[in-house]
PDB file of C-alpha atoms in Angstrom:
ATOM      1  CA  UNK A   1      19.407   6.218  14.741  1.00 73.00           C
ATOM      2  CA  UNK A   2      19.015   3.229  17.065  1.00 82.00           C
ATOM      3  CA  UNK A   3      15.900   1.083  17.485  1.00 83.00           C
ATOM      4  CA  UNK A   4      14.928   2.729  20.769  1.00 83.00           C
ATOM      5  CA  UNK A   5      14.832   6.110  19.052  1.00 84.00           C
ATOM      6  CA  UNK A   6      12.822   4.639  16.177  1.00 87.00           C
ATOM      7  CA  UNK A   7      10.222   3.303  18.605  1.00 86.00           C
ATOM      8  CA  UNK A   8       9.532   6.869  19.766  1.00 83.00           C
ATOM      9  CA  UNK A   9       8.409   7.790  16.238  1.00 86.00           C
ATOM     10  CA  UNK A  10       5.731   5.108  15.912  1.00 86.00           C
ATOM     11  CA  UNK A  11       2.827   7.047  17.442  1.00 74.00           C
ATOM     12  CA  UNK A  12       3.333  10.443  15.820  1.00 64.00           C
ATOM     13  CA  UNK A  13       0.586  11.752  13.590  1.00 62.00           C
ATOM     14  CA  UNK A  14      -2.225  10.524  15.850  1.00 74.00           C
ATOM     15  CA  UNK A  15      -4.597  13.298  14.683  1.00 86.00           C
ATOM     16  CA  UNK A  16      -5.043  11.242  11.499  1.00 88.00           C
ATOM     17  CA  UNK A  17      -6.111   8.076  13.337  1.00 89.00           C
ATOM     18  CA  UNK A  18      -9.859   8.666  13.107  1.00 93.00           C
ATOM     19  CA  UNK A  19      -9.734   9.393   9.386  1.00 95.00           C
ATOM     20  CA  UNK A  20      -7.688   6.262   8.785  1.00 95.00           C
ATOM     21  CA  UNK A  21     -10.111   4.185  10.847  1.00 96.00           C
ATOM     22  CA  UNK A  22     -12.953   5.365   8.601  1.00 98.00           C
ATOM     23  CA  UNK A  23     -11.060   4.072   5.552  1.00 98.00           C
ATOM     24  CA  UNK A  24     -10.213   0.759   7.242  1.00 98.00           C
ATOM     25  CA  UNK A  25     -13.868   0.296   8.172  1.00 98.00           C
ATOM     26  CA  UNK A  26     -15.022   1.173   4.656  1.00 98.00           C
ATOM     27  CA  UNK A  27     -12.877  -1.586   3.171  1.00 98.00           C
ATOM     28  CA  UNK A  28     -13.913  -4.014   5.912  1.00 98.00           C
ATOM     29  CA  UNK A  29     -17.609  -3.357   5.322  1.00 98.00           C
ATOM     30  CA  UNK A  30     -17.297  -3.362   1.518  1.00 98.00           C
ATOM     31  CA  UNK A  31     -14.386  -5.682   0.656  1.00 97.00           C
ATOM     32  CA  UNK A  32     -15.251  -6.613  -2.938  1.00 98.00           C
ATOM     33  CA  UNK A  33     -15.296  -4.832  -6.286  1.00 98.00           C
ATOM     34  CA  UNK A  34     -18.662  -5.498  -7.901  1.00 97.00           C
ATOM     35  CA  UNK A  35     -20.742  -2.405  -7.167  1.00 97.00           C
ATOM     36  CA  UNK A  36     -19.895   0.837  -9.039  1.00 97.00           C
ATOM     37  CA  UNK A  37     -20.707   2.822  -5.899  1.00 97.00           C
ATOM     38  CA  UNK A  38     -18.362   0.747  -3.743  1.00 98.00           C
ATOM     39  CA  UNK A  39     -15.510   0.865  -6.257  1.00 98.00           C
ATOM     40  CA  UNK A  40     -15.878   4.614  -6.717  1.00 96.00           C
ATOM     41  CA  UNK A  41     -16.065   5.336  -2.998  1.00 97.00           C
ATOM     42  CA  UNK A  42     -12.965   3.326  -2.147  1.00 98.00           C
ATOM     43  CA  UNK A  43     -10.729   4.486  -4.994  1.00 97.00           C
ATOM     44  CA  UNK A  44     -11.880   8.086  -4.622  1.00 95.00           C
ATOM     45  CA  UNK A  45     -11.604   8.367  -0.834  1.00 97.00           C
ATOM     46  CA  UNK A  46      -8.337   6.469  -0.420  1.00 98.00           C
ATOM     47  CA  UNK A  47      -6.720   8.197  -3.391  1.00 96.00           C
ATOM     48  CA  UNK A  48      -7.785  11.700  -2.429  1.00 95.00           C
ATOM     49  CA  UNK A  49      -6.975  11.200   1.266  1.00 95.00           C
ATOM     50  CA  UNK A  50      -3.442  10.114   0.444  1.00 95.00           C
ATOM     51  CA  UNK A  51      -2.610  12.553  -2.387  1.00 91.00           C
ATOM     52  CA  UNK A  52      -2.579   9.641  -4.836  1.00 92.00           C
ATOM     53  CA  UNK A  53      -5.845  10.092  -6.746  1.00 91.00           C
ATOM     54  CA  UNK A  54      -6.166   7.824  -9.755  1.00 93.00           C
ATOM     55  CA  UNK A  55      -7.058  10.769 -12.004  1.00 86.00           C
ATOM     56  CA  UNK A  56      -4.098  12.832 -10.788  1.00 77.00           C
ATOM     57  CA  UNK A  57      -1.782  13.876 -13.627  1.00 67.00           C
ATOM     58  CA  UNK A  58      -3.861  12.337 -16.391  1.00 61.00           C
ATOM     59  CA  UNK A  59      -4.237  14.101 -19.732  1.00 58.00           C
ATOM     60  CA  UNK A  60      -7.533  12.478 -20.720  1.00 53.00           C
ATOM     61  CA  UNK A  61     -10.374  14.637 -21.953  1.00 50.00           C
ATOM     62  CA  UNK A  62     -13.064  13.165 -19.729  1.00 57.00           C
ATOM     63  CA  UNK A  63     -14.108  15.140 -16.701  1.00 59.00           C
ATOM     64  CA  UNK A  64     -13.774  13.523 -13.275  1.00 64.00           C
ATOM     65  CA  UNK A  65     -17.223  11.928 -13.092  1.00 73.00           C
ATOM     66  CA  UNK A  66     -17.050  10.537 -16.613  1.00 83.00           C
ATOM     67  CA  UNK A  67     -13.569   9.113 -16.024  1.00 88.00           C
ATOM     68  CA  UNK A  68     -14.723   7.208 -12.937  1.00 89.00           C
ATOM     69  CA  UNK A  69     -17.962   5.976 -14.504  1.00 90.00           C
ATOM     70  CA  UNK A  70     -16.874   5.096 -18.035  1.00 88.00           C
ATOM     71  CA  UNK A  71     -13.239   4.130 -17.570  1.00 91.00           C
ATOM     72  CA  UNK A  72     -12.301   3.168 -14.032  1.00 95.00           C
ATOM     73  CA  UNK A  73     -15.347   1.270 -12.766  1.00 96.00           C
ATOM     74  CA  UNK A  74     -15.737  -1.096 -15.770  1.00 97.00           C
ATOM     75  CA  UNK A  75     -12.008  -1.921 -15.762  1.00 97.00           C
ATOM     76  CA  UNK A  76     -11.997  -2.803 -12.074  1.00 98.00           C
ATOM     77  CA  UNK A  77     -15.254  -4.757 -12.325  1.00 98.00           C
ATOM     78  CA  UNK A  78     -13.785  -6.859 -15.144  1.00 98.00           C
ATOM     79  CA  UNK A  79     -10.492  -7.410 -13.317  1.00 98.00           C
ATOM     80  CA  UNK A  80      -9.307 -10.174 -10.994  1.00 98.00           C
ATOM     81  CA  UNK A  81      -8.683  -7.789  -8.122  1.00 98.00           C
ATOM     82  CA  UNK A  82     -10.992  -9.621  -5.719  1.00 98.00           C
ATOM     83  CA  UNK A  83      -9.183 -12.885  -6.428  1.00 98.00           C
ATOM     84  CA  UNK A  84      -5.815 -11.211  -5.825  1.00 97.00           C
ATOM     85  CA  UNK A  85      -6.954  -9.822  -2.485  1.00 98.00           C
ATOM     86  CA  UNK A  86      -8.566 -13.114  -1.491  1.00 97.00           C
ATOM     87  CA  UNK A  87      -5.306 -14.941  -2.217  1.00 96.00           C
ATOM     88  CA  UNK A  88      -3.247 -12.786   0.134  1.00 97.00           C
ATOM     89  CA  UNK A  89      -5.877 -12.640   2.882  1.00 96.00           C
ATOM     90  CA  UNK A  90      -5.030 -16.195   3.863  1.00 95.00           C
ATOM     91  CA  UNK A  91      -1.887 -14.700   5.405  1.00 96.00           C
ATOM     92  CA  UNK A  92      -2.549 -12.918   8.682  1.00 95.00           C
ATOM     93  CA  UNK A  93       0.922 -11.415   8.879  1.00 96.00           C
ATOM     94  CA  UNK A  94       3.891 -10.835   6.587  1.00 97.00           C
ATOM     95  CA  UNK A  95       5.796 -14.115   6.323  1.00 94.00           C
ATOM     96  CA  UNK A  96       8.521 -15.405   4.031  1.00 92.00           C
ATOM     97  CA  UNK A  97       5.950 -17.750   2.525  1.00 94.00           C
ATOM     98  CA  UNK A  98       3.478 -14.954   1.877  1.00 95.00           C
ATOM     99  CA  UNK A  99       5.795 -12.279   0.495  1.00 95.00           C
ATOM    100  CA  UNK A 100       5.703 -13.487  -3.149  1.00 94.00           C
ATOM    101  CA  UNK A 101       1.889 -13.422  -3.192  1.00 95.00           C
ATOM    102  CA  UNK A 102       1.790 -10.012  -1.522  1.00 97.00           C
ATOM    103  CA  UNK A 103       4.191  -8.522  -4.055  1.00 96.00           C
ATOM    104  CA  UNK A 104       2.371 -10.111  -6.994  1.00 96.00           C
ATOM    105  CA  UNK A 105      -0.915  -8.596  -5.788  1.00 97.00           C
ATOM    106  CA  UNK A 106       0.707  -5.181  -5.628  1.00 98.00           C
ATOM    107  CA  UNK A 107       2.137  -5.607  -9.127  1.00 97.00           C
ATOM    108  CA  UNK A 108      -1.274  -6.661 -10.432  1.00 98.00           C
ATOM    109  CA  UNK A 109      -3.014  -3.580  -9.031  1.00 98.00           C
ATOM    110  CA  UNK A 110      -0.201  -1.246 -10.102  1.00 98.00           C
ATOM    111  CA  UNK A 111      -0.572  -2.528 -13.667  1.00 97.00           C
ATOM    112  CA  UNK A 112      -4.364  -2.274 -13.506  1.00 98.00           C
ATOM    113  CA  UNK A 113      -4.264   1.327 -12.279  1.00 97.00           C
ATOM    114  CA  UNK A 114      -1.695   2.169 -14.972  1.00 95.00           C
ATOM    115  CA  UNK A 115      -3.974   0.697 -17.632  1.00 95.00           C
ATOM    116  CA  UNK A 116      -6.847   2.805 -16.327  1.00 95.00           C
ATOM    117  CA  UNK A 117      -4.996   6.078 -15.808  1.00 93.00           C
ATOM    118  CA  UNK A 118      -2.027   5.918 -18.157  1.00 92.00           C
ATOM    119  CA  UNK A 119       0.187   6.853 -15.213  1.00 91.00           C
ATOM    120  CA  UNK A 120       2.395   5.099 -12.664  1.00 92.00           C
ATOM    121  CA  UNK A 121       0.176   4.473  -9.643  1.00 95.00           C
ATOM    122  CA  UNK A 122       2.574   2.438  -7.475  1.00 97.00           C
ATOM    123  CA  UNK A 123       1.793   4.582  -4.453  1.00 97.00           C
ATOM    124  CA  UNK A 124      -1.985   4.363  -4.865  1.00 98.00           C
ATOM    125  CA  UNK A 125      -1.778   0.575  -5.301  1.00 98.00           C
ATOM    126  CA  UNK A 126       0.156   0.186  -2.040  1.00 98.00           C
ATOM    127  CA  UNK A 127      -2.251   2.391  -0.108  1.00 98.00           C
ATOM    128  CA  UNK A 128      -5.361   0.832  -1.605  1.00 98.00           C
ATOM    129  CA  UNK A 129      -4.184  -2.677  -0.738  1.00 98.00           C
ATOM    130  CA  UNK A 130      -3.064  -1.545   2.718  1.00 98.00           C
ATOM    131  CA  UNK A 131      -6.593  -0.510   3.664  1.00 98.00           C
ATOM    132  CA  UNK A 132      -7.930  -3.880   2.505  1.00 98.00           C
ATOM    133  CA  UNK A 133      -5.143  -5.901   4.178  1.00 98.00           C
ATOM    134  CA  UNK A 134      -3.526  -3.625   6.786  1.00 98.00           C
ATOM    135  CA  UNK A 135      -1.140  -6.252   8.169  1.00 98.00           C
ATOM    136  CA  UNK A 136       0.314  -7.138   4.774  1.00 98.00           C
ATOM    137  CA  UNK A 137       1.044  -3.989   2.760  1.00 98.00           C
ATOM    138  CA  UNK A 138       3.419  -1.166   3.622  1.00 98.00           C
ATOM    139  CA  UNK A 139       2.354   2.264   2.370  1.00 98.00           C
ATOM    140  CA  UNK A 140       4.641   3.577  -0.360  1.00 98.00           C
ATOM    141  CA  UNK A 141       5.260   7.159  -1.429  1.00 96.00           C
ATOM    142  CA  UNK A 142       8.274   9.412  -1.953  1.00 95.00           C
ATOM    143  CA  UNK A 143       8.609  10.355   1.719  1.00 94.00           C
ATOM    144  CA  UNK A 144       8.406   6.740   2.865  1.00 96.00           C
ATOM    145  CA  UNK A 145      10.957   5.745   0.221  1.00 95.00           C
ATOM    146  CA  UNK A 146      13.346   8.444   1.475  1.00 95.00           C
ATOM    147  CA  UNK A 147      12.920   7.243   5.032  1.00 94.00           C
ATOM    148  CA  UNK A 148      13.640   3.656   4.014  1.00 95.00           C
ATOM    149  CA  UNK A 149      16.811   4.740   2.223  1.00 93.00           C
ATOM    150  CA  UNK A 150      18.003   6.579   5.336  1.00 93.00           C
ATOM    151  CA  UNK A 151      17.443   3.530   7.536  1.00 92.00           C
ATOM    152  CA  UNK A 152      18.737   0.950   5.015  1.00 89.00           C
ATOM    153  CA  UNK A 153      21.153   2.743   2.658  1.00 86.00           C
ATOM    154  CA  UNK A 154      23.072  -0.352   1.506  1.00 84.00           C
ATOM    155  CA  UNK A 155      20.317  -2.925   1.454  1.00 84.00           C
ATOM    156  CA  UNK A 156      20.631  -5.803  -1.008  1.00 81.00           C
ATOM    157  CA  UNK A 157      18.214  -8.691  -1.444  1.00 79.00           C
ATOM    158  CA  UNK A 158      17.012 -11.034  -4.158  1.00 77.00           C
ATOM    159  CA  UNK A 159      13.421 -10.442  -5.199  1.00 74.00           C
ATOM    160  CA  UNK A 160      11.257 -13.400  -4.134  1.00 71.00           C
ATOM    161  CA  UNK A 161       8.991 -13.421  -7.183  1.00 66.00           C
ATOM    162  CA  UNK A 162       9.333 -12.701 -10.890  1.00 74.00           C
ATOM    163  CA  UNK A 163       6.187 -10.668 -11.490  1.00 85.00           C
ATOM    164  CA  UNK A 164       6.752  -7.832  -9.041  1.00 93.00           C
ATOM    165  CA  UNK A 165       7.124  -4.091  -9.204  1.00 95.00           C
ATOM    166  CA  UNK A 166      10.845  -3.872  -8.512  1.00 93.00           C
ATOM    167  CA  UNK A 167      10.799  -0.495  -6.797  1.00 94.00           C
ATOM    168  CA  UNK A 168       8.013  -1.464  -4.399  1.00 96.00           C
ATOM    169  CA  UNK A 169       9.503  -4.929  -3.848  1.00 95.00           C
ATOM    170  CA  UNK A 170      12.888  -3.516  -2.813  1.00 94.00           C
ATOM    171  CA  UNK A 171      11.152  -0.982  -0.563  1.00 96.00           C
ATOM    172  CA  UNK A 172       8.982  -3.722   0.950  1.00 97.00           C
ATOM    173  CA  UNK A 173      11.930  -6.014   1.704  1.00 95.00           C
ATOM    174  CA  UNK A 174      13.830  -3.149   3.324  1.00 95.00           C
ATOM    175  CA  UNK A 175      10.921  -2.601   5.681  1.00 96.00           C
ATOM    176  CA  UNK A 176      10.687  -6.295   6.494  1.00 96.00           C
ATOM    177  CA  UNK A 177      14.343  -6.170   7.542  1.00 93.00           C
ATOM    178  CA  UNK A 178      13.871  -2.976   9.561  1.00 93.00           C
ATOM    179  CA  UNK A 179      10.884  -4.473  11.346  1.00 94.00           C
ATOM    180  CA  UNK A 180      12.765  -7.684  12.091  1.00 94.00           C
ATOM    181  CA  UNK A 181      15.696  -5.688  13.504  1.00 92.00           C
ATOM    182  CA  UNK A 182      13.344  -3.761  15.808  1.00 93.00           C
ATOM    183  CA  UNK A 183      11.634  -6.985  16.900  1.00 95.00           C
ATOM    184  CA  UNK A 184      14.968  -8.613  17.714  1.00 94.00           C
ATOM    185  CA  UNK A 185      16.273  -5.627  19.698  1.00 93.00           C
ATOM    186  CA  UNK A 186      13.092  -4.245  21.269  1.00 92.00           C
ATOM    187  CA  UNK A 187      10.910  -7.354  21.499  1.00 94.00           C
ATOM    188  CA  UNK A 188       7.982  -5.713  19.693  1.00 93.00           C
ATOM    189  CA  UNK A 189       6.603  -6.439  16.229  1.00 95.00           C
ATOM    190  CA  UNK A 190       5.529  -3.097  14.812  1.00 95.00           C
ATOM    191  CA  UNK A 191       2.472  -2.799  12.601  1.00 95.00           C
ATOM    192  CA  UNK A 192       2.751  -1.576   9.034  1.00 97.00           C
ATOM    193  CA  UNK A 193       1.142   1.680  10.190  1.00 94.00           C
ATOM    194  CA  UNK A 194       3.750   2.158  12.930  1.00 94.00           C
ATOM    195  CA  UNK A 195       6.505   1.544  10.385  1.00 95.00           C
ATOM    196  CA  UNK A 196       4.879   4.163   8.151  1.00 94.00           C
ATOM    197  CA  UNK A 197       4.906   6.677  11.008  1.00 92.00           C
ATOM    198  CA  UNK A 198       8.649   6.102  11.428  1.00 93.00           C
ATOM    199  CA  UNK A 199       9.351   6.555   7.721  1.00 93.00           C
ATOM    200  CA  UNK A 200       7.241   9.693   7.363  1.00 89.00           C
ATOM    201  CA  UNK A 201       8.938  11.330  10.330  1.00 87.00           C
ATOM    202  CA  UNK A 202      12.397  10.469   9.018  1.00 88.00           C
ATOM    203  CA  UNK A 203      11.703  11.044   5.321  1.00 71.00           C
TER     204      UNK A 203
END
């Protein structure tokens, strides 16, 4: 598939735009992680909207409300998540300089969600960070990963930081290359959301 054909896939799925805008605005209006209500709203709404709920697949005995109140909220309040997000927000776009910090932030949140849930929450971490920093984080899930493999089947690259989630890092670097190829051939820098639309339609 050439870059011109890929460009045609960037706007598909527009019926979801309003719902996504609500989530972007939520994270813009409430960027930090101090209030239990704010933490619960963001993790709950982003996770449930994107089939990546933090309680999904857990075997804990607590019911949903108890899990959020007694387990999730205190862990996130005591974490350095705000510092991680603040560190990457100094980058307004994905750059070679910023990639190590972006990937470390994703690794940090993936580990934090795993500590809370006992499950791999790579996908939730990518989506949660995307809504806080839309220009910096590609959305990861199985369909997006399949799409990336189709577009970049033989991709090889050295990881730019030690403390990264290797699967997400490789996925991320593939998408950086795909986006750079489209920019070079089509003269347009696609947003992370437009790249996601391409991957979902292919994957």
